CSV table of N, CA and C in Angstrom, one decimal:
chain,number,residue,atom,x,y,z
A,96,MET,N,85.4,-76.5,-16.0
A,96,MET,CA,84.9,-75.1,-15.8
A,96,MET,C,85.5,-74.5,-14.6
A,97,ARG,N,85.7,-73.3,-14.6
A,97,ARG,CA,86.3,-72.6,-13.4
A,97,ARG,C,85.2,-71.8,-12.8
A,98,VAL,N,84.9,-72.0,-11.5
A,98,VAL,CA,83.8,-71.4,-10.8
A,98,VAL,C,84.4,-70.1,-10.1
A,99,VAL,N,83.7,-69.0,-10.3
A,99,VAL,CA,84.0,-67.7,-9.7
A,99,VAL,C,82.8,-67.3,-8.9
A,100,ALA,N,82.8,-67.2,-7.7
A,100,ALA,CA,83.7,-67.2,-6.6
A,100,ALA,C,83.2,-68.1,-5.5
A,101,LYS,N,84.1,-69.0,-5.2
A,101,LYS,CA,83.7,-70.1,-4.2
A,101,LYS,C,83.4,-69.4,-2.8
A,102,ARG,N,84.0,-68.3,-2.6
A,102,ARG,CA,83.8,-67.6,-1.3
A,102,ARG,C,82.3,-67.3,-1.1
A,103,THR,N,81.6,-67.0,-2.1
A,103,THR,CA,80.1,-66.7,-2.0
A,103,THR,C,79.4,-68.0,-1.5
A,104,LEU,N,79.8,-69.1,-2.0
A,104,LEU,CA,79.2,-70.4,-1.6
A,104,LEU,C,79.6,-70.7,-0.1
A,105,ARG,N,80.8,-70.5,0.2
A,105,ARG,CA,81.3,-70.7,1.6
A,105,ARG,C,80.5,-69.8,2.6
A,106,GLU,N,80.4,-68.5,2.2
A,106,GLU,CA,79.6,-67.6,3.1
A,106,GLU,C,78.2,-68.1,3.3
A,107,PHE,N,77.6,-68.6,2.2
A,107,PHE,CA,76.2,-69.1,2.3
A,107,PHE,C,76.2,-70.3,3.2
A,108,TRP,N,77.0,-71.3,3.1
A,108,TRP,CA,76.9,-72.5,3.9
A,108,TRP,C,77.3,-72.3,5.3
A,109,GLU,N,78.1,-71.2,5.6
A,109,GLU,CA,78.3,-70.8,7.0
A,109,GLU,C,77.0,-70.4,7.7
A,110,ARG,N,76.1,-69.7,6.9
A,110,ARG,CA,74.8,-69.3,7.4
A,110,ARG,C,73.8,-70.4,7.4
A,111,TYR,N,73.9,-71.3,6.4
A,111,TYR,CA,73.0,-72.5,6.3
A,111,TYR,C,73.9,-73.7,6.2
A,112,PRO,N,74.3,-74.3,7.3
A,112,PRO,CA,75.2,-75.4,7.3
A,112,PRO,C,74.7,-76.7,6.6
A,113,ASP,N,73.3,-76.8,6.5
A,113,ASP,CA,72.8,-78.0,5.8
A,113,ASP,C,73.1,-77.9,4.3
A,114,ALA,N,73.5,-76.8,3.8
A,114,ALA,CA,73.7,-76.7,2.4
A,114,ALA,C,75.2,-77.0,2.0
A,115,GLU,N,76.0,-77.1,3.0
A,115,GLU,CA,77.5,-77.3,2.8
A,115,GLU,C,77.8,-78.4,1.9
A,116,ASP,N,77.4,-79.6,2.2
A,116,ASP,CA,77.7,-80.8,1.5
A,116,ASP,C,77.3,-80.7,0.0
A,117,ALA,N,76.0,-80.2,-0.2
A,117,ALA,CA,75.5,-80.1,-1.5
A,117,ALA,C,76.3,-79.1,-2.4
A,118,LEU,N,76.6,-78.0,-1.8
A,118,LEU,CA,77.3,-76.9,-2.5
A,118,LEU,C,78.8,-77.4,-2.8
A,119,LYS,N,79.4,-78.1,-1.9
A,119,LYS,CA,80.7,-78.6,-2.1
A,119,LYS,C,80.7,-79.6,-3.2
A,120,ALA,N,79.7,-80.5,-3.2
A,120,ALA,CA,79.6,-81.5,-4.3
A,120,ALA,C,79.3,-80.8,-5.7
A,121,TRP,N,78.4,-79.8,-5.7
A,121,TRP,CA,78.2,-79.1,-6.9
A,121,TRP,C,79.5,-78.4,-7.4
A,122,PHE,N,80.2,-77.8,-6.5
A,122,PHE,CA,81.4,-77.1,-6.9
A,122,PHE,C,82.4,-78.1,-7.5
A,123,SER,N,82.7,-79.2,-6.8
A,123,SER,CA,83.6,-80.2,-7.3
A,123,SER,C,83.2,-80.8,-8.6
A,124,GLU,N,82.0,-81.1,-8.8
A,124,GLU,CA,81.5,-81.6,-10.1
A,124,GLU,C,81.6,-80.6,-11.2
A,125,THR,N,81.3,-79.3,-10.9
A,125,THR,CA,81.4,-78.3,-11.9
A,125,THR,C,82.9,-78.0,-12.3
A,126,GLU,N,83.8,-78.0,-11.4
A,126,GLU,CA,85.2,-77.8,-11.6
A,126,GLU,C,85.8,-78.8,-12.6
A,127,VAL,N,85.3,-80.0,-12.6
A,127,VAL,CA,85.9,-81.0,-13.5
A,127,VAL,C,85.0,-81.2,-14.8
A,128,SER,N,83.9,-80.4,-14.9
A,128,SER,CA,83.1,-80.5,-16.1
A,128,SER,C,83.5,-79.6,-17.2
A,129,ILE,N,83.1,-80.0,-18.4
A,129,ILE,CA,83.3,-79.2,-19.6
A,129,ILE,C,81.9,-78.9,-20.2
A,130,TRP,N,81.4,-77.7,-20.0
A,130,TRP,CA,80.1,-77.4,-20.6
A,130,TRP,C,80.3,-76.5,-21.8
A,131,ARG,N,79.9,-77.0,-23.0
A,131,ARG,CA,80.0,-76.3,-24.2
A,131,ARG,C,78.7,-75.6,-24.6
A,132,ASN,N,77.6,-76.1,-23.9
A,132,ASN,CA,76.2,-75.5,-24.2
A,132,ASN,C,75.3,-75.9,-23.1
A,133,PRO,N,74.1,-75.4,-23.0
A,133,PRO,CA,73.1,-75.7,-22.0
A,133,PRO,C,72.8,-77.2,-21.9
A,134,ALA,N,72.8,-77.9,-23.1
A,134,ALA,CA,72.5,-79.3,-23.1
A,134,ALA,C,73.5,-80.1,-22.3
A,135,ASP,N,74.7,-79.7,-22.2
A,135,ASP,CA,75.7,-80.4,-21.4
A,135,ASP,C,75.4,-80.3,-19.9
A,136,ILE,N,74.8,-79.2,-19.5
A,136,ILE,CA,74.4,-79.0,-18.1
A,136,ILE,C,73.2,-79.9,-17.8
A,137,LYS,N,72.2,-79.8,-18.7
A,137,LYS,CA,71.0,-80.6,-18.5
A,137,LYS,C,71.2,-82.1,-18.5
A,138,GLU,N,72.3,-82.5,-19.2
A,138,GLU,CA,72.6,-84.0,-19.2
A,138,GLU,C,73.0,-84.4,-17.8
A,139,LYS,N,73.7,-83.6,-17.0
A,139,LYS,CA,74.1,-83.9,-15.7
A,139,LYS,C,73.1,-83.5,-14.6
A,140,TYR,N,72.5,-82.3,-14.8
A,140,TYR,CA,71.5,-81.8,-13.8
A,140,TYR,C,70.2,-81.6,-14.5
A,141,ARG,N,69.4,-82.6,-14.5
A,141,ARG,CA,68.1,-82.6,-15.2
A,141,ARG,C,67.1,-81.6,-14.7
A,142,SER,N,67.2,-81.3,-13.4
A,142,SER,CA,66.3,-80.3,-12.8
A,142,SER,C,66.8,-78.8,-12.9
A,143,ALA,N,68.0,-78.6,-13.5
A,143,ALA,CA,68.5,-77.3,-13.7
A,143,ALA,C,67.5,-76.6,-14.7
A,144,SER,N,67.4,-75.3,-14.5
A,144,SER,CA,66.5,-74.4,-15.4
A,144,SER,C,67.5,-73.5,-16.2
A,145,ILE,N,67.3,-73.6,-17.5
A,145,ILE,CA,68.1,-72.7,-18.3
A,145,ILE,C,67.4,-71.4,-18.6
A,146,LEU,N,68.0,-70.3,-18.3
A,146,LEU,CA,67.4,-69.0,-18.5
A,146,LEU,C,68.1,-68.3,-19.6
A,147,ARG,N,67.6,-67.1,-19.9
A,147,ARG,CA,68.2,-66.2,-20.9
A,147,ARG,C,69.6,-65.8,-20.4
A,148,ASP,N,70.4,-65.2,-21.4
A,148,ASP,CA,71.7,-64.6,-21.1
A,148,ASP,C,72.6,-65.6,-20.4
A,149,SER,N,72.5,-66.9,-20.8
A,149,SER,CA,73.5,-67.9,-20.3
A,149,SER,C,73.4,-68.1,-18.8
A,150,ARG,N,72.2,-67.9,-18.2
A,150,ARG,CA,72.0,-68.1,-16.8
A,150,ARG,C,71.4,-69.5,-16.6
A,151,VAL,N,71.8,-70.1,-15.4
A,151,VAL,CA,71.3,-71.4,-15.1
A,151,VAL,C,70.9,-71.4,-13.6
A,152,VAL,N,69.8,-72.0,-13.3
A,152,VAL,CA,69.3,-72.2,-11.9
A,152,VAL,C,69.5,-73.6,-11.5
A,153,PHE,N,70.2,-73.8,-10.4
A,153,PHE,CA,70.4,-75.2,-9.8
A,153,PHE,C,69.6,-75.3,-8.5
A,154,ASN,N,68.9,-76.4,-8.3
A,154,ASN,CA,68.2,-76.6,-7.0
A,154,ASN,C,69.2,-77.3,-6.1
A,155,ILE,N,69.3,-76.7,-4.9
A,155,ILE,CA,70.3,-77.2,-3.9
A,155,ILE,C,69.5,-77.7,-2.7
A,156,CYS,N,69.9,-78.9,-2.2
A,156,CYS,CA,69.2,-79.5,-1.0
A,156,CYS,C,67.7,-79.7,-1.3
A,157,GLY,N,67.5,-80.4,-2.4
A,157,GLY,CA,66.1,-80.7,-2.7
A,157,GLY,C,65.2,-79.6,-3.0
A,158,ASN,N,65.8,-78.5,-3.6
A,158,ASN,CA,65.0,-77.3,-3.9
A,158,ASN,C,64.8,-76.4,-2.7
A,159,LYS,N,65.5,-76.6,-1.6
A,159,LYS,CA,65.4,-75.7,-0.4
A,159,LYS,C,66.1,-74.4,-0.7
A,160,TYR,N,67.2,-74.5,-1.5
A,160,TYR,CA,68.0,-73.4,-1.9
A,160,TYR,C,68.1,-73.3,-3.4
A,161,ARG,N,68.4,-72.1,-3.9
A,161,ARG,CA,68.6,-71.9,-5.3
A,161,ARG,C,69.9,-71.3,-5.6
A,162,LEU,N,70.6,-71.8,-6.6
A,162,LEU,CA,71.9,-71.3,-7.0
A,162,LEU,C,71.8,-70.8,-8.4
A,163,VAL,N,72.0,-69.5,-8.7
A,163,VAL,CA,72.0,-69.0,-10.1
A,163,VAL,C,73.4,-68.6,-10.5
A,164,VAL,N,73.7,-69.1,-11.7
A,164,VAL,CA,75.1,-68.9,-12.2
A,164,VAL,C,74.9,-68.3,-13.6
A,165,LYS,N,76.0,-67.6,-14.1
A,165,LYS,CA,76.0,-67.2,-15.5
A,165,LYS,C,77.2,-68.0,-16.1
A,166,VAL,N,77.0,-68.6,-17.2
A,166,VAL,CA,78.0,-69.5,-17.8
A,166,VAL,C,78.6,-68.8,-19.0
A,167,SER,N,79.9,-68.8,-19.0
A,167,SER,CA,80.6,-68.3,-20.2
A,167,SER,C,81.2,-69.6,-20.9
A,168,TYR,N,80.5,-70.1,-21.8
A,168,TYR,CA,80.8,-71.4,-22.4
A,168,TYR,C,82.2,-71.3,-23.1
A,169,LEU,N,82.4,-70.2,-23.8
A,169,LEU,CA,83.7,-70.1,-24.6
A,169,LEU,C,84.9,-70.0,-23.7
A,170,ASN,N,84.7,-69.4,-22.5
A,170,ASN,CA,85.9,-69.2,-21.6
A,170,ASN,C,86.0,-70.2,-20.5
A,171,GLY,N,85.0,-71.1,-20.4
A,171,GLY,CA,85.0,-72.1,-19.4
A,171,GLY,C,84.8,-71.5,-18.0
A,172,LEU,N,84.0,-70.5,-17.9
A,172,LEU,CA,83.8,-69.8,-16.6
A,172,LEU,C,82.3,-70.0,-16.1
A,173,VAL,N,82.2,-70.1,-14.8
A,173,VAL,CA,80.9,-70.2,-14.2
A,173,VAL,C,80.9,-69.1,-13.1
A,174,LEU,N,80.1,-68.1,-13.3
A,174,LEU,CA,80.0,-67.0,-12.3
A,174,LEU,C,78.8,-67.1,-11.4
A,175,ILE,N,79.1,-67.1,-10.1
A,175,ILE,CA,78.0,-67.2,-9.1
A,175,ILE,C,77.3,-65.8,-9.1
A,176,ARG,N,76.0,-65.8,-9.4
A,176,ARG,CA,75.2,-64.6,-9.5
A,176,ARG,C,74.3,-64.5,-8.3
A,177,PHE,N,73.8,-65.6,-7.7
A,177,PHE,CA,72.9,-65.6,-6.6
A,177,PHE,C,72.9,-67.0,-5.9
A,178,ILE,N,72.8,-66.9,-4.6
A,178,ILE,CA,72.6,-68.2,-3.8
A,178,ILE,C,71.7,-67.7,-2.7
A,179,GLY,N,70.6,-68.4,-2.5
A,179,GLY,CA,69.6,-68.0,-1.5
A,179,GLY,C,68.6,-69.1,-1.2
A,180,THR,N,67.7,-68.8,-0.3
A,180,THR,CA,66.6,-69.6,0.0
A,180,THR,C,65.6,-69.5,-1.1
A,181,HIS,N,64.7,-70.5,-1.1
A,181,HIS,CA,63.6,-70.5,-2.1
A,181,HIS,C,62.8,-69.2,-2.0
A,182,LYS,N,62.6,-68.7,-0.8
A,182,LYS,CA,61.8,-67.5,-0.6
A,182,LYS,C,62.5,-66.3,-1.1
A,183,GLU,N,63.8,-66.2,-0.9
A,183,GLU,CA,64.7,-65.1,-1.4
A,183,GLU,C,64.7,-65.1,-3.0
A,184,TYR,N,64.8,-66.3,-3.5
A,184,TYR,CA,64.8,-66.5,-5.0
A,184,TYR,C,63.5,-66.0,-5.6
A,185,ASP,N,62.4,-66.3,-4.9
A,185,ASP,CA,61.1,-65.8,-5.5
A,185,ASP,C,60.9,-64.3,-5.6
A,186,VAL,N,61.7,-63.6,-4.8
A,186,VAL,CA,61.6,-62.1,-4.9
A,186,VAL,C,62.8,-61.5,-5.6
A,187,THR,N,63.6,-62.3,-6.3
A,187,THR,CA,64.8,-61.8,-6.9
A,187,THR,C,64.6,-62.0,-8.5
A,188,ASP,N,64.9,-60.9,-9.2
A,188,ASP,CA,64.9,-61.1,-10.7
A,188,ASP,C,66.2,-61.7,-11.1
A,189,VAL,N,66.3,-63.0,-11.2
A,189,VAL,CA,67.5,-63.7,-11.5
A,189,VAL,C,68.0,-63.5,-12.9
A,190,GLU,N,67.3,-62.9,-13.7
A,190,GLU,CA,67.7,-62.6,-15.1
A,190,GLU,C,68.5,-61.3,-15.2
A,191,VAL,N,68.6,-60.6,-14.0
A,191,VAL,CA,69.4,-59.4,-14.0
A,191,VAL,C,70.5,-59.4,-12.9
A,192,VAL,N,70.5,-60.3,-12.0
A,192,VAL,CA,71.5,-60.4,-11.0
A,192,VAL,C,72.8,-60.8,-11.5
């Protein structure tokens, strides 16, 4: 899968350094993955939440942070839609970001 845009992740871990290792690991794992459907994601990330419109929520740092992506399974793209604290996530409509 090709992740768009790593810069968003980097900017986040610059503000929250404790998230850096987890986000780098997620990025590296995702870049070498082939996701054809949501089940492929759940196989690797059991705590991931599958939403409508090909969106997926990943728990980062033991659920301290949330990463929301939109997956284009046919094109092999993962678009970063939101990264934030749990509190920020709670007030964000992640199905439209």
